[in-house]
Amino acid sequence: MKKTALFLASYSLFTLVTMNNAQAEWKELGSNESMVLYADVDTIKDFGEKAQIMSMLDFKKPGVNPKNKKKVNSIVGLNEYNCPGISYRPIGFKEFSGNKGTGTVVSDNQTPDSQFEPIVNGDWTAGVFNLVCVKK
């Protein structure tokens, strides 16, 4: 029951925020030659030693969705971070045809049962991890 409630709260947050990307207060966390990483600190939700947050990858050069072959210019996702475990898991993400979560939805992916993966130093997940877990 607890897992179902957490999923419904997470899904509702994910649906609400991705429907209102223009209203989100995206904070730039960093960039490299291929993308800019943003997070919306207003979406941080703490669940004990875990935290969830919406983040966005905005690509400098379009990628391609491997299934439908459509161009992807940004990804907005809800991820959960296990702070003491130094790991994360995607709960859901949407790929967009436009930059900064605009344009049409290329794919909508819900992954509430995904497994936690280690945070890799220098990866985009490390930047978001530092934002949500350093305070814990």
Coordinates of N, CA, C and O in Angstrom, one line a residue:
M1 N 0.8 -1.2 0.0 CA 0.0 0.0 0.0 C 0.9 1.3 0.0 O 0.6 2.2 -0.7
K2 N 1.9 1.2 0.8 CA 2.8 2.4 0.9 C 3.5 2.7 -0.5 O 3.6 3.8 -0.9
K3 N 3.9 1.6 -1.2 CA 4.5 1.7 -2.5 C 3.5 2.3 -3.5 O 3.8 3.2 -4.3
T4 N 2.2 1.9 -3.4 CA 1.2 2.4 -4.3 C 1.0 3.9 -4.1 O 0.9 4.7 -5.0
A5 N 0.9 4.3 -2.8 CA 0.7 5.7 -2.5 C 1.9 6.5 -3.0 O 1.7 7.6 -3.5
L6 N 3.1 6.0 -2.8 CA 4.3 6.7 -3.3 C 4.3 6.9 -4.8 O 4.5 7.9 -5.3
F7 N 3.9 5.8 -5.5 CA 3.8 5.8 -6.9 C 2.8 6.9 -7.4 O 3.0 7.6 -8.3
L8 N 1.6 6.8 -6.8 CA 0.5 7.8 -7.2 C 1.0 9.2 -6.9 O 0.7 10.1 -7.8
A9 N 1.6 9.5 -5.8 CA 2.1 10.8 -5.5 C 3.2 11.2 -6.6 O 3.2 12.3 -7.1
S10 N 4.1 10.3 -6.9 CA 5.1 10.5 -7.8 C 4.5 10.8 -9.2 O 4.9 11.7 -9.9
Y11 N 3.6 9.9 -9.6 CA 3.0 10.0 -10.9 C 2.2 11.3 -11.1 O 2.4 12.0 -12.1
S12 N 1.5 11.7 -10.0 CA 0.8 13.0 -10.1 C 1.7 14.1 -10.2 O 1.5 15.0 -11.0
L13 N 2.8 14.1 -9.5 CA 3.8 15.2 -9.6 C 4.4 15.2 -11.0 O 4.5 16.3 -11.6
F14 N 4.8 14.0 -11.5 CA 5.4 14.0 -12.8 C 4.4 14.5 -13.9 O 4.8 15.3 -14.7
T15 N 3.1 14.1 -13.8 CA 2.1 14.6 -14.8 C 1.9 16.1 -14.7 O 1.9 16.8 -15.7
L16 N 1.8 16.6 -13.5 CA 1.6 18.0 -13.3 C 2.7 18.8 -13.8 O 2.6 19.8 -14.5
V17 N 3.9 18.4 -13.4 CA 5.1 19.2 -13.8 C 5.4 19.2 -15.3 O 5.7 20.2 -15.9
T18 N 5.3 18.0 -15.9 CA 5.6 17.9 -17.3 C 4.5 18.6 -18.2 O 4.8 19.0 -19.3
M19 N 3.3 18.8 -17.6 CA 2.3 19.5 -18.4 C 2.5 21.0 -18.3 O 2.1 21.8 -19.1
N20 N 3.3 21.4 -17.3 CA 3.5 22.8 -17.1 C 5.0 23.2 -17.1 O 5.5 23.9 -16.3
N21 N 5.7 22.7 -18.1 CA 7.2 22.9 -18.2 C 7.5 24.4 -18.3 O 8.5 24.8 -17.8
A22 N 6.7 25.2 -19.0 CA 6.9 26.6 -19.1 C 6.8 27.3 -17.8 O 7.5 28.3 -17.6
Q23 N 6.1 26.8 -16.8 CA 5.9 27.4 -15.5 C 6.9 26.9 -14.5 O 7.1 27.5 -13.5
A24 N 7.6 25.8 -14.8 CA 8.6 25.3 -13.9 C 9.8 26.3 -13.7 O 10.1 27.0 -14.7
E25 N 10.3 26.3 -12.6 CA 11.5 27.2 -12.3 C 12.8 26.3 -12.4 O 13.3 25.9 -11.4
W26 N 13.2 26.2 -13.6 CA 14.4 25.3 -13.9 C 15.6 26.1 -13.4 O 15.9 27.2 -13.9
K27 N 16.4 25.4 -12.6 CA 17.7 25.9 -12.2 C 18.8 25.2 -13.0 O 18.9 23.9 -13.0
E28 N 19.7 25.9 -13.6 CA 20.8 25.3 -14.4 C 21.8 24.7 -13.4 O 22.3 25.5 -12.5
L29 N 22.1 23.5 -13.5 CA 23.1 22.8 -12.7 C 24.5 22.7 -13.3 O 25.5 22.5 -12.6
G30 N 24.5 22.7 -14.6 CA 25.8 22.5 -15.3 C 25.6 22.2 -16.8 O 24.4 22.0 -17.2
S31 N 26.7 22.1 -17.5 CA 26.6 21.7 -18.9 C 27.9 21.1 -19.4 O 28.9 21.2 -18.7
N32 N 27.8 20.4 -20.5 CA 29.0 19.9 -21.2 C 28.8 20.2 -22.7 O 27.9 20.9 -23.1
E33 N 29.6 19.6 -23.5 CA 29.6 19.8 -24.9 C 28.3 19.3 -25.6 O 27.9 19.7 -26.7
S34 N 27.5 18.4 -24.9 CA 26.4 17.9 -25.5 C 25.0 18.3 -24.9 O 24.0 18.1 -25.5
M35 N 25.0 18.8 -23.6 CA 23.8 19.1 -23.0 C 23.9 20.1 -21.9 O 25.0 20.3 -21.4
V36 N 22.7 20.6 -21.5 CA 22.6 21.5 -20.3 C 21.7 20.7 -19.3 O 20.6 20.2 -19.7
L37 N 22.1 20.7 -18.0 CA 21.3 20.0 -17.0 C 20.6 21.0 -16.2 O 21.2 22.0 -15.7
Y38 N 19.2 20.8 -16.0 CA 18.4 21.7 -15.2 C 17.7 20.8 -14.1 O 17.4 19.6 -14.4
A39 N 17.3 21.4 -13.0 CA 16.4 20.8 -12.0 C 15.4 21.8 -11.5 O 15.7 23.0 -11.5
D40 N 14.3 21.4 -11.1 CA 13.3 22.3 -10.6 C 13.2 22.0 -9.1 O 12.6 21.0 -8.6
V41 N 13.9 22.8 -8.3 CA 14.0 22.6 -6.8 C 12.7 22.6 -6.1 O 12.5 22.1 -5.0
D42 N 11.7 23.3 -6.7 CA 10.3 23.3 -6.1 C 9.7 21.9 -6.1 O 8.7 21.7 -5.4
T43 N 10.2 21.0 -6.9 CA 9.6 19.6 -7.0 C 10.3 18.6 -6.0 O 9.9 17.5 -6.0
I44 N 11.3 19.0 -5.3 CA 11.9 18.1 -4.3 C 10.9 17.6 -3.3 O 10.3 18.4 -2.7
K45 N 10.9 16.3 -3.2 CA 10.0 15.6 -2.2 C 10.9 14.6 -1.4 O 11.5 13.8 -2.0
D46 N 10.9 14.8 -0.1 CA 11.7 13.9 0.7 C 10.9 12.7 1.2 O 9.8 12.9 1.6
F47 N 11.5 11.5 1.2 CA 10.9 10.3 1.7 C 11.9 9.6 2.5 O 12.5 8.7 2.1
G48 N 12.1 10.1 3.7 CA 13.1 9.6 4.6 C 14.5 9.8 4.0 O 14.9 10.9 3.8
E49 N 15.2 8.7 3.8 CA 16.6 8.9 3.2 C 16.6 9.0 1.7 O 17.6 9.0 1.1
K50 N 15.4 9.0 1.1 CA 15.3 9.1 -0.3 C 14.6 10.4 -0.7 O 13.9 11.0 0.1
A51 N 14.9 10.9 -1.9 CA 14.3 12.2 -2.4 C 14.0 12.0 -3.9 O 14.7 11.3 -4.6
Q52 N 13.0 12.7 -4.3 CA 12.6 12.7 -5.7 C 12.7 14.2 -6.2 O 12.4 15.1 -5.4
I53 N 13.0 14.3 -7.5 CA 13.0 15.7 -8.1 C 12.9 15.5 -9.6 O 13.2 14.5 -10.2
M54 N 12.3 16.6 -10.2 CA 12.2 16.7 -11.6 C 13.5 17.3 -12.2 O 14.0 18.3 -11.6
S55 N 14.0 16.7 -13.2 CA 15.2 17.3 -13.9 C 15.0 17.3 -15.4 O 14.1 16.6 -15.9
M56 N 15.8 18.0 -16.0 CA 15.7 18.2 -17.5 C 17.1 18.2 -18.1 O 18.0 18.9 -17.7
L57 N 17.2 17.4 -19.2 CA 18.4 17.4 -20.0 C 18.0 18.1 -21.3 O 17.0 17.7 -22.0
D58 N 18.7 19.2 -21.6 CA 18.4 20.0 -22.8 C 19.6 19.8 -23.8 O 20.7 20.2 -23.4
F59 N 19.4 19.1 -24.9 CA 20.5 18.7 -25.8 C 20.9 19.9 -26.7 O 20.0 20.6 -27.2
K60 N 22.2 20.0 -26.9 CA 22.7 21.0 -27.8 C 22.6 20.5 -29.3 O 22.5 21.3 -30.2
K61 N 22.6 19.2 -29.4 CA 22.4 18.6 -30.8 C 21.4 17.5 -30.6 O 21.5 16.7 -29.6
P62 N 20.3 17.4 -31.4 CA 19.3 16.5 -31.2 C 19.7 15.0 -31.2 O 20.7 14.7 -31.9
G63 N 19.1 14.2 -30.3 CA 19.3 12.8 -30.3 C 18.1 12.2 -31.1 O 17.3 12.9 -31.6
V64 N 18.1 10.9 -31.1 CA 17.0 10.1 -31.8 C 16.5 9.1 -30.9 O 17.2 8.3 -30.3
N65 N 15.2 9.0 -30.8 CA 14.5 7.9 -30.0 C 14.8 6.6 -30.8 O 14.4 6.5 -32.0
P66 N 15.3 5.6 -30.1 CA 15.7 4.4 -30.9 C 14.5 3.6 -31.4 O 14.6 2.8 -32.4
K67 N 13.3 3.7 -30.8 CA 12.1 3.0 -31.2 C 11.4 3.6 -32.3 O 11.0 3.0 -33.3
N68 N 11.1 4.9 -32.2 CA 10.2 5.6 -33.2 C 11.0 6.4 -34.2 O 10.5 7.0 -35.1
K69 N 12.3 6.5 -33.9 CA 13.3 7.3 -34.8 C 13.0 8.8 -34.9 O 13.5 9.5 -35.8
K70 N 12.2 9.3 -34.0 CA 12.0 10.8 -34.0 C 13.1 11.5 -33.2 O 13.7 11.0 -32.3
K71 N 13.3 12.8 -33.6 CA 14.3 13.6 -33.0 C 13.9 14.0 -31.6 O 12.7 14.2 -31.3
V72 N 14.9 14.0 -30.7 CA 14.7 14.3 -29.3 C 15.6 15.5 -28.9 O 16.8 15.3 -29.1
N73 N 15.1 16.6 -28.5 CA 15.9 17.7 -28.1 C 16.0 18.0 -26.6 O 16.8 18.7 -26.1
S74 N 15.1 17.3 -25.8 CA 15.1 17.4 -24.4 C 14.4 16.3 -23.7 O 13.5 15.6 -24.4
I75 N 14.8 16.0 -22.5 CA 14.1 15.0 -21.7 C 13.8 15.6 -20.3 O 14.7 16.2 -19.7
V76 N 12.6 15.4 -19.9 CA 12.2 15.8 -18.5 C 11.8 14.5 -17.8 O 11.0 13.7 -18.3
G77 N 12.4 14.4 -16.6 CA 12.1 13.2 -15.9 C 12.0 13.4 -14.4 O 12.5 14.3 -13.8
L78 N 11.3 12.4 -13.7 CA 11.2 12.3 -12.3 C 12.1 11.2 -11.9 O 12.0 10.1 -12.3
N79 N 13.1 11.5 -11.0 CA 14.0 10.5 -10.5 C 14.0 10.5 -9.0 O 13.7 11.5 -8.4
E80 N 14.3 9.3 -8.5 CA 14.4 9.1 -7.0 C 15.9 8.8 -6.7 O 16.5 8.0 -7.4
Y81 N 16.3 9.5 -5.7 CA 17.7 9.4 -5.2 C 17.8 8.7 -3.8 O 17.1 9.2 -2.9
N82 N 18.6 7.7 -3.7 CA 18.8 7.0 -2.4 C 20.1 7.7 -1.9 O 21.2 7.4 -2.4
C83 N 19.9 8.6 -1.0 CA 21.1 9.4 -0.5 C 22.2 8.6 0.1 O 23.3 8.7 -0.3
P84 N 21.9 7.8 1.1 CA 23.0 7.0 1.8 C 23.5 5.9 0.8 O 24.7 5.6 0.9
G85 N 22.7 5.5 -0.1 CA 23.2 4.4 -1.1 C 23.9 5.0 -2.3 O 24.3 4.2 -3.1
I86 N 23.9 6.3 -2.4 CA 24.6 7.0 -3.5 C 24.1 6.4 -4.9 O 24.9 6.0 -5.7
S87 N 22.8 6.4 -5.0 CA 22.2 5.8 -6.2 C 20.9 6.5 -6.6 O 20.4 7.3 -5.8
Y88 N 20.4 6.2 -7.8 CA 19.2 6.8 -8.3 C 18.5 5.8 -9.1 O 19.0 4.8 -9.6
R89 N 17.2 6.1 -9.4 CA 16.4 5.4 -10.3 C 15.4 6.3 -11.0 O 14.8 7.2 -10.4
P90 N 15.1 6.1 -12.3 CA 14.1 6.8 -13.0 C 12.7 6.3 -12.6 O 12.5 5.1 -12.6
I91 N 11.8 7.2 -12.4 CA 10.4 6.8 -12.1 C 9.6 7.0 -13.4 O 8.7 6.3 -13.6
G92 N 10.0 8.0 -14.1 CA 9.3 8.3 -15.4 C 10.0 9.4 -16.1 O 10.6 10.3 -15.5
F93 N 9.9 9.4 -17.4 CA 10.5 10.5 -18.2 C 9.7 10.7 -19.5 O 9.2 9.7 -20.0
K94 N 9.8 11.9 -20.0 CA 9.2 12.2 -21.3 C 10.3 12.8 -22.2 O 11.1 13.6 -21.7
E95 N 10.3 12.4 -23.4 CA 11.2 13.0 -24.4 C 10.4 14.0 -25.3 O 9.3 13.7 -25.6
F96 N 11.0 15.1 -25.5 CA 10.4 16.2 -26.3 C 11.1 16.5 -27.6 O 12.3 16.4 -27.6
S97 N 10.3 16.9 -28.6 CA 10.9 17.3 -29.9 C 11.6 18.6 -29.8 O 12.5 18.9 -30.6
G98 N 11.2 19.5 -28.9 CA 11.8 20.8 -28.7 C 12.7 20.9 -27.6 O 12.8 20.0 -26.7
N99 N 13.4 22.0 -27.5 CA 14.3 22.3 -26.4 C 13.5 22.7 -25.1 O 12.4 23.2 -25.2
K100 N 14.1 22.4 -24.0 CA 13.6 22.8 -22.7 C 12.1 22.3 -22.5 O 11.3 23.0 -22.0
G101 N 11.9 21.0 -22.9 CA 10.6 20.4 -22.6 C 9.5 21.0 -23.4 O 8.3 20.9 -23.0
T102 N 9.7 21.5 -24.6 CA 8.7 22.1 -25.5 C 8.5 21.2 -26.7 O 9.2 20.2 -26.9
G103 N 7.6 21.5 -27.5 CA 7.3 20.7 -28.7 C 6.4 19.6 -28.4 O 5.7 19.6 -27.4
T104 N 6.4 18.6 -29.3 CA 5.6 17.4 -29.1 C 6.3 16.4 -28.2 O 7.5 16.3 -28.1
V105 N 5.5 15.5 -27.6 CA 6.0 14.5 -26.8 C 6.4 13.3 -27.7 O 5.6 12.8 -28.5
V106 N 7.7 13.0 -27.7 CA 8.2 11.9 -28.6 C 8.0 10.6 -27.9 O 7.7 9.6 -28.6
S107 N 8.1 10.5 -26.6 CA 7.8 9.3 -25.9 C 7.5 9.6 -24.4 O 8.0 10.6 -23.9
D108 N 6.7 8.8 -23.8 CA 6.3 8.9 -22.4 C 6.5 7.6 -21.8 O 6.0 6.6 -22.1
N109 N 7.5 7.6 -20.8 CA 8.0 6.3 -20.2 C 7.8 6.3 -18.7 O 8.4 7.2 -18.0
Q110 N 7.0 5.4 -18.2 CA 6.8 5.3 -16.8 C 7.5 4.0 -16.3 O 7.4 3.0 -16.9
T111 N 8.4 4.2 -15.4 CA 9.3 3.1 -14.9 C 9.3 3.1 -13.4 O 10.3 3.1 -12.7
P112 N 8.1 2.9 -12.7 CA 8.0 3.0 -11.3 C 8.7 1.8 -10.6 O 9.1 2.0 -9.4
D113 N 9.0 0.7 -11.2 CA 9.7 -0.4 -10.6 C 11.1 -0.5 -11.0 O 11.7 -1.6 -10.8
S114 N 11.7 0.5 -11.6 CA 13.1 0.5 -12.0 C 14.0 0.3 -10.8 O 13.7 0.6 -9.6
Q115 N 15.2 -0.3 -11.0 CA 16.1 -0.6 -9.9 C 17.1 0.6 -9.7 O 17.3 1.4 -10.7
F116 N 17.6 0.8 -8.5 CA 18.5 1.8 -8.2 C 19.9 1.5 -8.9 O 20.3 0.3 -8.9
E117 N 20.5 2.5 -9.5 CA 21.8 2.4 -10.2 C 22.7 3.3 -9.5 O 22.4 4.4 -9.0
P118 N 24.0 3.0 -9.5 CA 25.0 3.8 -8.8 C 25.2 5.2 -9.5 O 25.0 5.3 -10.7
I119 N 25.4 6.2 -8.7 CA 25.7 7.5 -9.2 C 27.2 7.5 -9.7 O 28.1 7.1 -8.9
V120 N 27.4 7.9 -10.9 CA 28.8 7.9 -11.5 C 29.3 9.4 -11.4 O 28.6 10.3 -11.9
N121 N 30.4 9.6 -10.8 CA 31.0 10.9 -10.7 C 31.2 11.5 -12.1 O 31.7 10.9 -13.0
G122 N 30.8 12.7 -12.2 CA 30.9 13.4 -13.5 C 29.7 13.3 -14.4 O 29.5 14.0 -15.4
D123 N 28.8 12.3 -14.1 CA 27.6 12.1 -14.9 C 26.5 13.1 -14.4 O 26.6 13.7 -13.4
W124 N 25.5 13.3 -15.3 CA 24.4 14.3 -14.9 C 23.7 13.9 -13.6 O 23.3 14.8 -12.9
T125 N 23.6 12.6 -13.3 CA 23.0 12.2 -12.1 C 23.7 12.7 -10.9 O 23.1 12.9 -9.8
A126 N 25.0 12.8 -11.0 CA 25.8 13.3 -9.8 C 25.4 14.8 -9.5 O 25.4 15.1 -8.3
G127 N 25.2 15.6 -10.5 CA 24.8 17.0 -10.2 C 23.5 17.1 -9.5 O 23.4 17.9 -8.6
V128 N 22.5 16.3 -9.9 CA 21.2 16.3 -9.3 C 21.3 15.7 -7.9 O 20.7 16.2 -6.9
F129 N 22.1 14.6 -7.7 CA 22.3 14.0 -6.4 C 22.9 15.0 -5.4 O 22.4 15.1 -4.3
N130 N 23.8 15.8 -5.9 CA 24.4 16.8 -5.0 C 23.4 17.8 -4.5 O 23.4 18.3 -3.4
L131 N 22.5 18.1 -5.4 CA 21.4 19.1 -5.1 C 20.5 18.6 -4.0 O 20.1 19.2 -3.1
V132 N 20.0 17.3 -4.2 CA 19.0 16.8 -3.3 C 19.5 16.1 -2.1 O 18.8 15.9 -1.1
C133 N 20.8 15.6 -2.1 CA 21.3 14.7 -1.0 C 22.3 15.4 -0.2 O 22.5 14.9 1.0
V134 N 23.0 16.4 -0.6 CA 24.0 17.0 0.2 C 23.4 17.6 1.5 O 24.1 17.5 2.6
K135 N 22.2 18.0 1.5 CA 21.6 18.6 2.7 C 21.2 17.5 3.7 O 21.0 17.8 4.9
K136 N 21.1 16.3 3.3 CA 20.7 15.2 4.2 C 21.7 14.7 5.1 O 22.9 14.6 4.9

